[in-house]
Every structure is written in structure tokens, then in C-alpha cells.
Short mmCIF file of C-alpha atoms and ligand atoms in Angstrom, two decimals:
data_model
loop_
_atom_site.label_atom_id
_atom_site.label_comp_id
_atom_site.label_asym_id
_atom_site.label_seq_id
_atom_site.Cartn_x
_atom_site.Cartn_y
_atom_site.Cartn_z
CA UNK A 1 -44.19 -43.45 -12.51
CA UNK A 2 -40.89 -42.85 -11.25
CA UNK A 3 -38.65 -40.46 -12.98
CA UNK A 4 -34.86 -41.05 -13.74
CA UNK A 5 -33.56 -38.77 -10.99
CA UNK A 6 -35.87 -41.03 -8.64
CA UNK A 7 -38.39 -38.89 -7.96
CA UNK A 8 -42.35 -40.74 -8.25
CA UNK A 9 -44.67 -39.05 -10.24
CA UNK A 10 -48.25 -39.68 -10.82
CA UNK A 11 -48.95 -40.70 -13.92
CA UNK A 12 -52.19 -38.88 -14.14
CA UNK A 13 -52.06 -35.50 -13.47
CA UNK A 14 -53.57 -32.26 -13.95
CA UNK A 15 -52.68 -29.45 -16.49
CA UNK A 16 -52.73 -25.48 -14.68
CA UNK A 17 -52.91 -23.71 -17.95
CA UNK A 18 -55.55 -20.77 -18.09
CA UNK A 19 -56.36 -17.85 -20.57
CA UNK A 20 -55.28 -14.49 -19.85
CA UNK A 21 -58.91 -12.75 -19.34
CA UNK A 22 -60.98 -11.69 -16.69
CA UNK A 23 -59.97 -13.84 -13.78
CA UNK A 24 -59.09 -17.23 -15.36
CA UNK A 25 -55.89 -17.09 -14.16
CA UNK A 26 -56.59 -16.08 -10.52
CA UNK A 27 -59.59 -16.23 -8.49
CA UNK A 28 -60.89 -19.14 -11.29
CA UNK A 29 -58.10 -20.96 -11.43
CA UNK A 30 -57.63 -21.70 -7.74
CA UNK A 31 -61.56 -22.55 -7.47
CA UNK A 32 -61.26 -25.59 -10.08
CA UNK A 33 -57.60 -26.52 -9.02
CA UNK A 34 -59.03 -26.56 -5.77
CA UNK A 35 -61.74 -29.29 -7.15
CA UNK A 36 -58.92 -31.24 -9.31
CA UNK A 37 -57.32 -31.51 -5.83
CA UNK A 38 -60.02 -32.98 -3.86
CA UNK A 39 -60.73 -35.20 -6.32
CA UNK A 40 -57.56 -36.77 -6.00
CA UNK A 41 -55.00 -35.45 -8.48
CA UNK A 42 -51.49 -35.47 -6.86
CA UNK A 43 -49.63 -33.62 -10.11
CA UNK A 44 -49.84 -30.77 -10.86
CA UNK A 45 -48.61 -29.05 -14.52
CA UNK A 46 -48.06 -25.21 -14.50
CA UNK A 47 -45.93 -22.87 -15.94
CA UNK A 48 -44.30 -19.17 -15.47
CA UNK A 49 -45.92 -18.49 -18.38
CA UNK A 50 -49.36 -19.77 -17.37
CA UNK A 51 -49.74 -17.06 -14.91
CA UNK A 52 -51.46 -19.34 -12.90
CA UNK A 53 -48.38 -20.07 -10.34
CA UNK A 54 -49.60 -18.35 -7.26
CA UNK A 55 -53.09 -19.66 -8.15
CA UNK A 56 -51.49 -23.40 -7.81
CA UNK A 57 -49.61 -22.67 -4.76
CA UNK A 58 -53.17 -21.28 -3.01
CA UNK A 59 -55.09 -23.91 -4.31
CA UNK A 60 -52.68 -26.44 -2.94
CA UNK A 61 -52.39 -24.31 0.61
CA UNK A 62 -55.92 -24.31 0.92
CA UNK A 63 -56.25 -27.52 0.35
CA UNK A 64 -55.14 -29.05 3.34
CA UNK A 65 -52.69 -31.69 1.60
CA UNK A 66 -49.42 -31.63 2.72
CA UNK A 67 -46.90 -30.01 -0.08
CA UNK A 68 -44.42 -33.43 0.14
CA UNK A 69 -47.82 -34.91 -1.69
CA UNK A 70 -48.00 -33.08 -4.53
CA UNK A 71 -45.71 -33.42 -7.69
CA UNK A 72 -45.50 -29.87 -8.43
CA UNK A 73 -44.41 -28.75 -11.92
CA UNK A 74 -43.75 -25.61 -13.56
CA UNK A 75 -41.50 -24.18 -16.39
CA UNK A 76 -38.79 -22.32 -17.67
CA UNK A 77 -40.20 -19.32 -20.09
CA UNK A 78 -37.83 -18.75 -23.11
CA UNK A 79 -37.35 -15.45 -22.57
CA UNK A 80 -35.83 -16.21 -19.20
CA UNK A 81 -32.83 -18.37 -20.55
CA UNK A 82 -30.64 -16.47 -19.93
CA UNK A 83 -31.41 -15.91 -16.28
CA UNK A 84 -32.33 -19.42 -15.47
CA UNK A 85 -31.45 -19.00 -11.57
CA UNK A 86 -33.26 -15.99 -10.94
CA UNK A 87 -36.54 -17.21 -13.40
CA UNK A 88 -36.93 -20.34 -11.14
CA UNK A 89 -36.71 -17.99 -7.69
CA UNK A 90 -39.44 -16.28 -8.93
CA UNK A 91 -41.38 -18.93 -9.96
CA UNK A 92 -40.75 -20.53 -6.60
CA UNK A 93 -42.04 -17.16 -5.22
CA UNK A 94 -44.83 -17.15 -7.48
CA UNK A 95 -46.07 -20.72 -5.95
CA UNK A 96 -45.29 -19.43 -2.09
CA UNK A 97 -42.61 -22.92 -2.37
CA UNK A 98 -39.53 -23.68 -1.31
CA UNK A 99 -38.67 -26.39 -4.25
CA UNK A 100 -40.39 -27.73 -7.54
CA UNK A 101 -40.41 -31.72 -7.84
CA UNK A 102 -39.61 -30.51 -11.69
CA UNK A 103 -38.50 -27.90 -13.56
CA UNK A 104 -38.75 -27.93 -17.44
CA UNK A 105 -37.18 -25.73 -20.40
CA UNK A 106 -40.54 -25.21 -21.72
CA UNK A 107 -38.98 -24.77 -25.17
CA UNK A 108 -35.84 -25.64 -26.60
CA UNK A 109 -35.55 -22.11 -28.10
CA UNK A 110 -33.96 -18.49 -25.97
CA UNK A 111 -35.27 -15.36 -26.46
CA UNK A 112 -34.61 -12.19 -25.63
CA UNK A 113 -35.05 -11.19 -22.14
CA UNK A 114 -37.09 -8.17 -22.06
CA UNK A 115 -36.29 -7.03 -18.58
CA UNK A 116 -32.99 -5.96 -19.43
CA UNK A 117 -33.06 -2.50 -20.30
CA UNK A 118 -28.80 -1.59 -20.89
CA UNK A 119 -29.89 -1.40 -24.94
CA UNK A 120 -27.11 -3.92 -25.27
CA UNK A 121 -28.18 -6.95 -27.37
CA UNK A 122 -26.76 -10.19 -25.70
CA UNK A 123 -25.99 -13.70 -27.52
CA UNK A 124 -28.69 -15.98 -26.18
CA UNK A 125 -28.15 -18.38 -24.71
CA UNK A 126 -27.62 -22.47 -26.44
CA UNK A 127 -30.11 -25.24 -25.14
CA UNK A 128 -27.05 -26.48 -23.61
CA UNK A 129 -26.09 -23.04 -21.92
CA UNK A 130 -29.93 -22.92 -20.82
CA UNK A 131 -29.63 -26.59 -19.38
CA UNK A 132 -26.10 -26.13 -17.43
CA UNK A 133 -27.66 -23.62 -15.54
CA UNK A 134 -30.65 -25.75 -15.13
CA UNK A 135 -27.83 -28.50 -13.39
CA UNK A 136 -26.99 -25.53 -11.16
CA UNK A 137 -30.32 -25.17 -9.52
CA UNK A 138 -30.88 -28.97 -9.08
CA UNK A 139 -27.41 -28.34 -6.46
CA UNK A 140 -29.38 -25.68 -4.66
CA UNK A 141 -32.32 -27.61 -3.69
CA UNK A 142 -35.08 -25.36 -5.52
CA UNK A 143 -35.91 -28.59 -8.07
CA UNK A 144 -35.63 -31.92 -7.44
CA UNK A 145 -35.92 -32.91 -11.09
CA UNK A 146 -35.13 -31.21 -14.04
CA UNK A 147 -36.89 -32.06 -17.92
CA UNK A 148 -37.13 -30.70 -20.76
CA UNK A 149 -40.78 -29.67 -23.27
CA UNK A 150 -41.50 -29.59 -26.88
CA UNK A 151 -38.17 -31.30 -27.44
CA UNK A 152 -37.85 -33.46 -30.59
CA UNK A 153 -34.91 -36.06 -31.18
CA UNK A 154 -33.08 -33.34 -32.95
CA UNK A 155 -33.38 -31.37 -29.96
CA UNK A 156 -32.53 -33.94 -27.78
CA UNK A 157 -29.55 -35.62 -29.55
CA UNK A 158 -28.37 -32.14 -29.36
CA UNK A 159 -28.67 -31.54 -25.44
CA UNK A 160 -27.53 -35.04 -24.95
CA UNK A 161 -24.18 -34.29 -26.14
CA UNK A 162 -23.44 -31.80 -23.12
CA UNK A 163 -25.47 -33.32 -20.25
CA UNK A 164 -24.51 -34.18 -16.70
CA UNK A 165 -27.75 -35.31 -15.98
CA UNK A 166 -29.90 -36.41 -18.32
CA UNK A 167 -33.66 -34.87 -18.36
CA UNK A 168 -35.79 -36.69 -16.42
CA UNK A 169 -39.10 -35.74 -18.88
CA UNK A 170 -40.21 -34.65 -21.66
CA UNK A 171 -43.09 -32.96 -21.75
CA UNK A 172 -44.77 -32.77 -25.88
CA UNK A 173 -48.00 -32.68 -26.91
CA UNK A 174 -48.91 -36.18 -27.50
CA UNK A 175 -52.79 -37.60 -28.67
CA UNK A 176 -53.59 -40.46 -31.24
CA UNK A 177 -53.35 -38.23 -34.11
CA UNK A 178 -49.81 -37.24 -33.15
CA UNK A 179 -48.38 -40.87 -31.15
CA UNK A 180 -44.82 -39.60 -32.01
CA UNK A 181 -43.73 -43.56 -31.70
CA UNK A 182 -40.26 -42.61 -32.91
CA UNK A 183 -39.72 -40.04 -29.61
CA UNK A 184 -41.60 -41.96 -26.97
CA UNK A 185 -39.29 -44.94 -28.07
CA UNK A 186 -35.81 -42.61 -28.54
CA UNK A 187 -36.93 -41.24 -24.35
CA UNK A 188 -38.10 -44.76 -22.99
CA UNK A 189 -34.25 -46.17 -24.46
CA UNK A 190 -32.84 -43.44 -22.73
CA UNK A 191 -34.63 -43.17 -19.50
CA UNK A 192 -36.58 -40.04 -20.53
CA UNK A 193 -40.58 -39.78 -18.88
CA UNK A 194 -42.99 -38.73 -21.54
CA UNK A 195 -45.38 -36.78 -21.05
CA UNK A 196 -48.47 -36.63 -23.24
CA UNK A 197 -49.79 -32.23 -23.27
CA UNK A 198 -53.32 -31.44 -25.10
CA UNK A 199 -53.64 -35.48 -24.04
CA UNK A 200 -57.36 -35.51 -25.33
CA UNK A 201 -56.16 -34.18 -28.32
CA UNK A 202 -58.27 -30.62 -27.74
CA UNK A 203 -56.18 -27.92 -27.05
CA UNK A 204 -57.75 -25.49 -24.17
CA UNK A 205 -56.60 -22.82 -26.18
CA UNK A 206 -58.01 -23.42 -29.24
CA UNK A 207 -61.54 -23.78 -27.18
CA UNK A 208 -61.36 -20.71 -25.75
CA UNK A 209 -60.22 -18.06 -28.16
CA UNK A 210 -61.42 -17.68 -31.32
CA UNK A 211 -58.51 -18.42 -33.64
CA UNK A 212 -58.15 -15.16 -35.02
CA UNK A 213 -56.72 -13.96 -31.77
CA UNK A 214 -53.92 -16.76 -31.46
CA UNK A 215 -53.29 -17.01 -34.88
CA UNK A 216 -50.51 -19.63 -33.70
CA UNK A 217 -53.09 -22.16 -32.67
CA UNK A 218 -55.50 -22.34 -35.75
CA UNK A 219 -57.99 -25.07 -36.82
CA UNK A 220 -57.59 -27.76 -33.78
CA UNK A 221 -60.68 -29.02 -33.24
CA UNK A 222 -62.33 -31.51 -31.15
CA UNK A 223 -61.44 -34.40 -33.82
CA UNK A 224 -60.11 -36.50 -31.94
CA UNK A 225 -62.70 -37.43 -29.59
CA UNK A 226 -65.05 -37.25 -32.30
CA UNK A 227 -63.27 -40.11 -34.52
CA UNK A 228 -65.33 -43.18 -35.44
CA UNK A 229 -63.01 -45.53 -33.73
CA UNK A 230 -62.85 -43.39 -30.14
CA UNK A 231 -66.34 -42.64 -30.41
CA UNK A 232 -67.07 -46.90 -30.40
CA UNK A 233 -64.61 -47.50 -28.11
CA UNK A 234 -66.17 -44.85 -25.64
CA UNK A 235 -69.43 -47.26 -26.49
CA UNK A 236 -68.05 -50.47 -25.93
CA UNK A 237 -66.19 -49.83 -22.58
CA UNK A 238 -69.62 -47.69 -21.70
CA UNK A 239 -67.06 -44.65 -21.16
CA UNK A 240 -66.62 -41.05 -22.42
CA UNK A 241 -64.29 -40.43 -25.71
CA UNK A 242 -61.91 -38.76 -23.53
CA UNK A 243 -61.19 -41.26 -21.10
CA UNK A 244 -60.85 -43.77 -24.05
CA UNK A 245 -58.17 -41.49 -24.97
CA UNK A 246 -56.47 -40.91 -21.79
CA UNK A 247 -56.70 -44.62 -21.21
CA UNK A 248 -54.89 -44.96 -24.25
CA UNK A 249 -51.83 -43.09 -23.14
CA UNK A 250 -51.63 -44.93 -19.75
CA UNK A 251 -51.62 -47.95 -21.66
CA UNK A 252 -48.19 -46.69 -23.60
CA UNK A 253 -47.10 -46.18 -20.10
CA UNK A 254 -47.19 -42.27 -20.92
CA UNK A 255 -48.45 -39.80 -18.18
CA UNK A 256 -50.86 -37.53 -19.03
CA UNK A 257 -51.93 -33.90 -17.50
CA UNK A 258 -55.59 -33.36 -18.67
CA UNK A 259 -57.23 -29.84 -17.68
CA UNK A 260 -60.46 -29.28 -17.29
CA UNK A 261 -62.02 -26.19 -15.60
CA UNK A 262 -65.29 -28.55 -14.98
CA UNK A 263 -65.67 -31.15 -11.68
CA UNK A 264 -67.78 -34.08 -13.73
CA UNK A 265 -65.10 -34.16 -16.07
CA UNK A 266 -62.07 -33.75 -14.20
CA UNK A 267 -63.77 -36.82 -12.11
CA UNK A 268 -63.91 -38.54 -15.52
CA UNK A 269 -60.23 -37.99 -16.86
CA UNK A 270 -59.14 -39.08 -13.19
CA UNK A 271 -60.78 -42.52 -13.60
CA UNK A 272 -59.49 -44.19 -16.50
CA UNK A 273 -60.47 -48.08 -17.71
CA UNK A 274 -58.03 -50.47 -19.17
CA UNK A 275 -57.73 -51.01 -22.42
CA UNK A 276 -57.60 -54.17 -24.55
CA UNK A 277 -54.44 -54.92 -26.54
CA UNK A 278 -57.10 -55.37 -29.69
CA UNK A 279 -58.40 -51.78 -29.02
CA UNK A 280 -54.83 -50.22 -28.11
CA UNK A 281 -54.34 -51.36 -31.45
CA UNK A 282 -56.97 -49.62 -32.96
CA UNK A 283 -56.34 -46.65 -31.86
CA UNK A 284 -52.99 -46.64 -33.04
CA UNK A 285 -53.93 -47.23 -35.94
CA UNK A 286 -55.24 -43.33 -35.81
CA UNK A 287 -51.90 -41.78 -36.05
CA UNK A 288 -51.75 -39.09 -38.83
CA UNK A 289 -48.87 -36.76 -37.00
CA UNK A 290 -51.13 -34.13 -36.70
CA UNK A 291 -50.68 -31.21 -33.94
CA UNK A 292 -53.38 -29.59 -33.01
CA UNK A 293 -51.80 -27.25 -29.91
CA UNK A 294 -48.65 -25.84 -31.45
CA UNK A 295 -48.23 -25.77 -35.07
CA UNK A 296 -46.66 -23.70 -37.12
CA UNK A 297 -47.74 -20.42 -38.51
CA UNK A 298 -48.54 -18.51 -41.92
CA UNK A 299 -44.60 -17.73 -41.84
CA UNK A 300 -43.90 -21.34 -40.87
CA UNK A 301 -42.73 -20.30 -37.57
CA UNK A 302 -43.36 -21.62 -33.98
CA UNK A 303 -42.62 -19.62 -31.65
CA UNK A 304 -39.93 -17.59 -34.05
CA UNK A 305 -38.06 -21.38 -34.70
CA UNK A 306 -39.13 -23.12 -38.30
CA UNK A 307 -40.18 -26.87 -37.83
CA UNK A 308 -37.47 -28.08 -39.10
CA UNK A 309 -35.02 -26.06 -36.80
CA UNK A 310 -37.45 -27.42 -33.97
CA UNK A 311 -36.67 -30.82 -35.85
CA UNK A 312 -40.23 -31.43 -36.41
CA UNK A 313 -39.89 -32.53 -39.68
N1 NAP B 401 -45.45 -27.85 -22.50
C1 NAP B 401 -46.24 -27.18 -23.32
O1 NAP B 401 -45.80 -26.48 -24.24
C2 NAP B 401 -47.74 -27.31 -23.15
C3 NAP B 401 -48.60 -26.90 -24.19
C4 NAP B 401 -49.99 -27.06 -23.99
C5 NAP B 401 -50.47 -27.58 -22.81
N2 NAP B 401 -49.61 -27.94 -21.80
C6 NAP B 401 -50.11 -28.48 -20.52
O2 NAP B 401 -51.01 -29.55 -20.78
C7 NAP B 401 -52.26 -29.31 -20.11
C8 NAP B 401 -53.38 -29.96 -20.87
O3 NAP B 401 -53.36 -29.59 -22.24
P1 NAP B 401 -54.59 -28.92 -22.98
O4 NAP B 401 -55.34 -28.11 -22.02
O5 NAP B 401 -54.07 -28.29 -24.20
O6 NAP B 401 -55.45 -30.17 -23.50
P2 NAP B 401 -56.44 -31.24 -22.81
O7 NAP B 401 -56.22 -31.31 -21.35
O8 NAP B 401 -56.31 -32.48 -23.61
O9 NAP B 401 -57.89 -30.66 -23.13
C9 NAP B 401 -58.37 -29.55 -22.46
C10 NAP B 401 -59.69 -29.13 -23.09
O10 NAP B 401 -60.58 -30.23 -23.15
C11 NAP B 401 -61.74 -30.00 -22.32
N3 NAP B 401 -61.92 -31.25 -21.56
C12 NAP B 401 -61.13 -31.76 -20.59
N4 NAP B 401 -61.58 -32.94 -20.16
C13 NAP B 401 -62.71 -33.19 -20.88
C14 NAP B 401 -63.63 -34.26 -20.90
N5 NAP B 401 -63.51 -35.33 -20.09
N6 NAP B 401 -64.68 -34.19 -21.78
C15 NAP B 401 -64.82 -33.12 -22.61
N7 NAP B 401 -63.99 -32.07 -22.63
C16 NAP B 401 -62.93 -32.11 -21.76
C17 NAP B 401 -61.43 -28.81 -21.46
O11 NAP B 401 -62.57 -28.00 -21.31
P3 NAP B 401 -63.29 -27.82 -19.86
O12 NAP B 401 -62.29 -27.05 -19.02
O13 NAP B 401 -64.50 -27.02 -20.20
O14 NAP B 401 -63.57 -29.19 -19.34
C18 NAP B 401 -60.38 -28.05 -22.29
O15 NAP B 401 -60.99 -27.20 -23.22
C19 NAP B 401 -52.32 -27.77 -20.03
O16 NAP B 401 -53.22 -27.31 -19.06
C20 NAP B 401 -50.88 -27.45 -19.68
O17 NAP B 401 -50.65 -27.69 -18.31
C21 NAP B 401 -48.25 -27.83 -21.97
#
């Protein structure tokens, strides 16, 4: 899929996130991004907050494949907003890189920067502050492509005002419970990628931890591979649920960034049938606008923003 600032990007790619125990991050990380890239996958989805940067930038090393042919991705944290310049370099020298094929605001919301230790609270930053200085580094080289994540139409009409260049993604979590039709169809009118997060509608976060440790990320559950509907589809095309679902979103012409720490199924999510239009209909008949990732709390709150700040509801 080609992005607005021209750059192509595979419209199946591979998500880098990883739990912070033990050494998912590091030495586990590299071993299954180092099967996701001999399987094939040319896109790669991390983040500064991942922690799994330098992981992705050995993986990719060892690999063999040259850099040009990889679509590297990573994000700007919140807390760095206000430093947007200096976050990016150390991503950059997180991966071992000399430029990111895309840089996203990972959330439309600043915080504070914790780093800075003069005791002097600072005004943080606007989305449109944060993004101006995201212009800057597209001058310098360091990103080809610059996008936003998690942004909503409120979010969006708001940046839009102030742009030079207009994102070239959008990266939100996107499954049949939560097809966001409105958004995908605001983006596609103006040139804006989507791309689908916690595609398979399971977050790996919500697998991992128990959710009394990320009391953010509560009930999610495998329900969406488990509906009725998937669950014949996946019998009918003589596939798994998950690729019925991932097939889903390529047919919407969204890309997708499944992770999966496993070969057999990262082989699976990288080899997709195509869908009827009957059956693409089905399945959107699913929608319910449910998240399952990032939701908000017992205060309301995601991430410190209320949904409807976030323009959620
Ligand atoms: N921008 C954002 O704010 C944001 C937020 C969340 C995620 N993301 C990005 O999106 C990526 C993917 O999202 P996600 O990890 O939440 O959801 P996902 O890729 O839809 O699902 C991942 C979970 O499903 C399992 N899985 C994967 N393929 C499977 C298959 N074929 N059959 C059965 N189980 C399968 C994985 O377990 P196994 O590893 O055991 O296979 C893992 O627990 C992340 O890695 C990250 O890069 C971005």
C-alpha cells in the first residue's frame, strides 16, 4: 500500500510489542522477530515504548535483508512531546538506524517529560506543537513518513487545521467488533493509511498479564475469534479464525500488523485467503464498537485523557 508521502508499505505486517518481564523484550524478542522475518514479513511495527527497538534493529541485522527492504516503524512516546527531535534520535539509536520509513505520535495526548529535573513545570505541548516538530524531522532525513495513532476524527479535524503535511497513517486499534467505518472513511477521503492494531481482535496484553496488573486493559478476551460467524467462516474457507479476520481487514483495504511470538502462526497471519463480498458482509455485520486493547478505566480515563476528550464518544 503506498502511503501519501509516497512511501510503499506492506500491507501485512508485523506488530514488535512485548511485555516488560524476564527477557521478552530482548533476547525473546529478536528470536521470534527473527522468524517473522524469514517468513517473509517486510513491516515492521515497534515503538519507544515497546522497549523492543534495539531488539528490531538486531533481528533485522541478523537477518541478512537489506534495511531499504524493510518498512520500519516506531513511535513517538507521550512523554517525549515535548522533545520530539531528540525522542526520535534516540529511537533511531535504539534500532542501530539511520532513518524510520515512519514515525507516529503514538497518542494524541503530551505528558510530562520526566527527564527534566529543573522542578519547573512546563506547558505541554498541543498535538499541533507535537506534530510541527514532527514536520521538522521529516527535513532532516531521520523519517521518511510521518502518522499519527489512536487518533479519532476529533483528533484529527483538530491536527488538520495546522498541518503542512498531512499524516500519512493512522495507526488505531481496529477488529470486527470495533470497524470504526466512520474513521476509516473520514482517512481514506483524506488520503490517511489505516492501520488496523490488536487486528485479531486479542490484545497481547490482555493474554499475557493477568488483568489485575494492567488494570487499563481489563476483560478483552479472545471473542472475537471465537464468534459464531468467524468461527464458520474459518470452516468454510478451511482456514483459522484469525486469518478469517485478518483477511477481513485486507479486504477493507486496511493494513494490518499481527504479532505473534509463535512460527505456525505467524506463517498463518502471513497467508491470508480472499474473502467473498457475501462473507465481508457478514462479518460486518459484527460491529458492536467494542475495544478490547485500550479502553477506558474505573476513573474513565485512558491514558489520563477521558473518551470524550480522546473524542471516542
Ligand atoms: N498504536 C498503539 O497504541 C498500539 C496498541 C496495541 C498494539 N499495537 C501494535 O499492534 C500489534 C498487534 O496488536 P496486538 O498484539 O494487540 O494484537 P494481535 O496481533 O491481534 O494479537 C496478538 C495476540 O494474538 C495471538 N495470536 C497471534 N496470531 C494468532 C493466531 N494466528 N492464532 C491464535 N493466536 C494468535 C498472540 O499470541 P502468540 O504470540 O502466542 O501467538 C497474541 O497474544 C502490537 O504488537 C503493536 O505493534 C499498537
Amino acid at each position: 500500500m503506498m502511503a501519501n508521502s509516497g512511501t510503499a508499505c506492506p500491507i501485512i505486517g508485523f506488530g514488535a510489542w512485548a511485555p516488560d518481564v524476564g527477557e521478552e523484550r530482548t533476547t525473546r524478542a529478536k528470536q521470534w522477530l527473527g522468524s517473522a522475518l524469514k517468513i517473509g514479513y517486510r513491516h515492521i511495527d515497534t515503538a519507544y515504548a515497546y522497549g523492543t527497538e534495539k531488539a528490531v534493529g538486531d533481528a533485522i541485522r541478523e537477518s541478512g535483508i537489506e534495511r531499504e527492504n524493510i518498512f520500519v516503524v516506531s513511535k513517538l512516546p507521550p512523554h517525549h512531546h515535548g522533545r520530539v527531535a531528540e525522542s526520535l534520535q534516540e529511537t533511531l539509536d535504539n534500532l542501530g538506524f539511520e532513518w524510520l520509513d515512519m514515525y507516529l505520535m503514538h497518542w494524541p495526548i503530551a505528558a510530562p517529560y520526566e527527564g527534566d529535573d529543573t522542578g519547573t513545570p512546563k506547558a505541554l505541548p498541543t498535538i499541533n506543537d507535537t506534530w510541527e516538530q514532527m514536520e521538522q524531522c521529516l527535513q532532516t532525513g531521520k523519517c521518511k513518513a510521518i502518522g499519527v495513532s489512536n487518533c479519532s476524527i476529533k483528533m484529527l479535524e483538530q491536527l488538520l487545521k495546522t498541518v503542512k503535511v498531512k499524516p500519512a497513517q493512522n495507526q488505531v486499534e481496529m477488529h470486527p467488533y470495533l470497524a470504526q467505518n466512520d474513521l476509516l472513511a473520514f482517512c481514506r477521503e483524506r488520503d490517511i493509511a489505516v492501520v488496523a492494531y490488536t487486528p485479531s481482535g486479542m490484545c497481547s496484553r490482555v493474554k499475557k498479564h493477568p488483568p489485575t496488573i494492567l488494570s487499563l486493559r481489563t476483560t478483552g478476551t479472545n471473542v472475537v475469534r471465537n464468534d459464531p460467524v468467524i468461527v464458520e467462516l474459518a470452516a468454510k474457507y478451511n482456514v483459522t479464525p484469525t486469518q478469517i479476520i485478518l483477511a477481513w481487514h485486507l479486504s477493507r483495504e486496511v493494513v494490518v500488523i499481527p504479532k505473534s511470538t509463535n512460527e505456525g502462526r505467524q506463517k498463518e497471519n502471513f497467508n491470508l485467503p480472499t474473502l467473498k463480498a457475501e462473507d465481508i458482509k457478514k462479518i460486518d455485520g459484527l460491529d458492536r464498537g467494542q475495544r478490547i486493547c485500550n479502553k477506558p478505566d474505573e476513573n474513565g480515563l485512558v491514558w489520563g485523557m477521558s473518551a470524550e476528550q480522546l473524542g471516542w464518544v
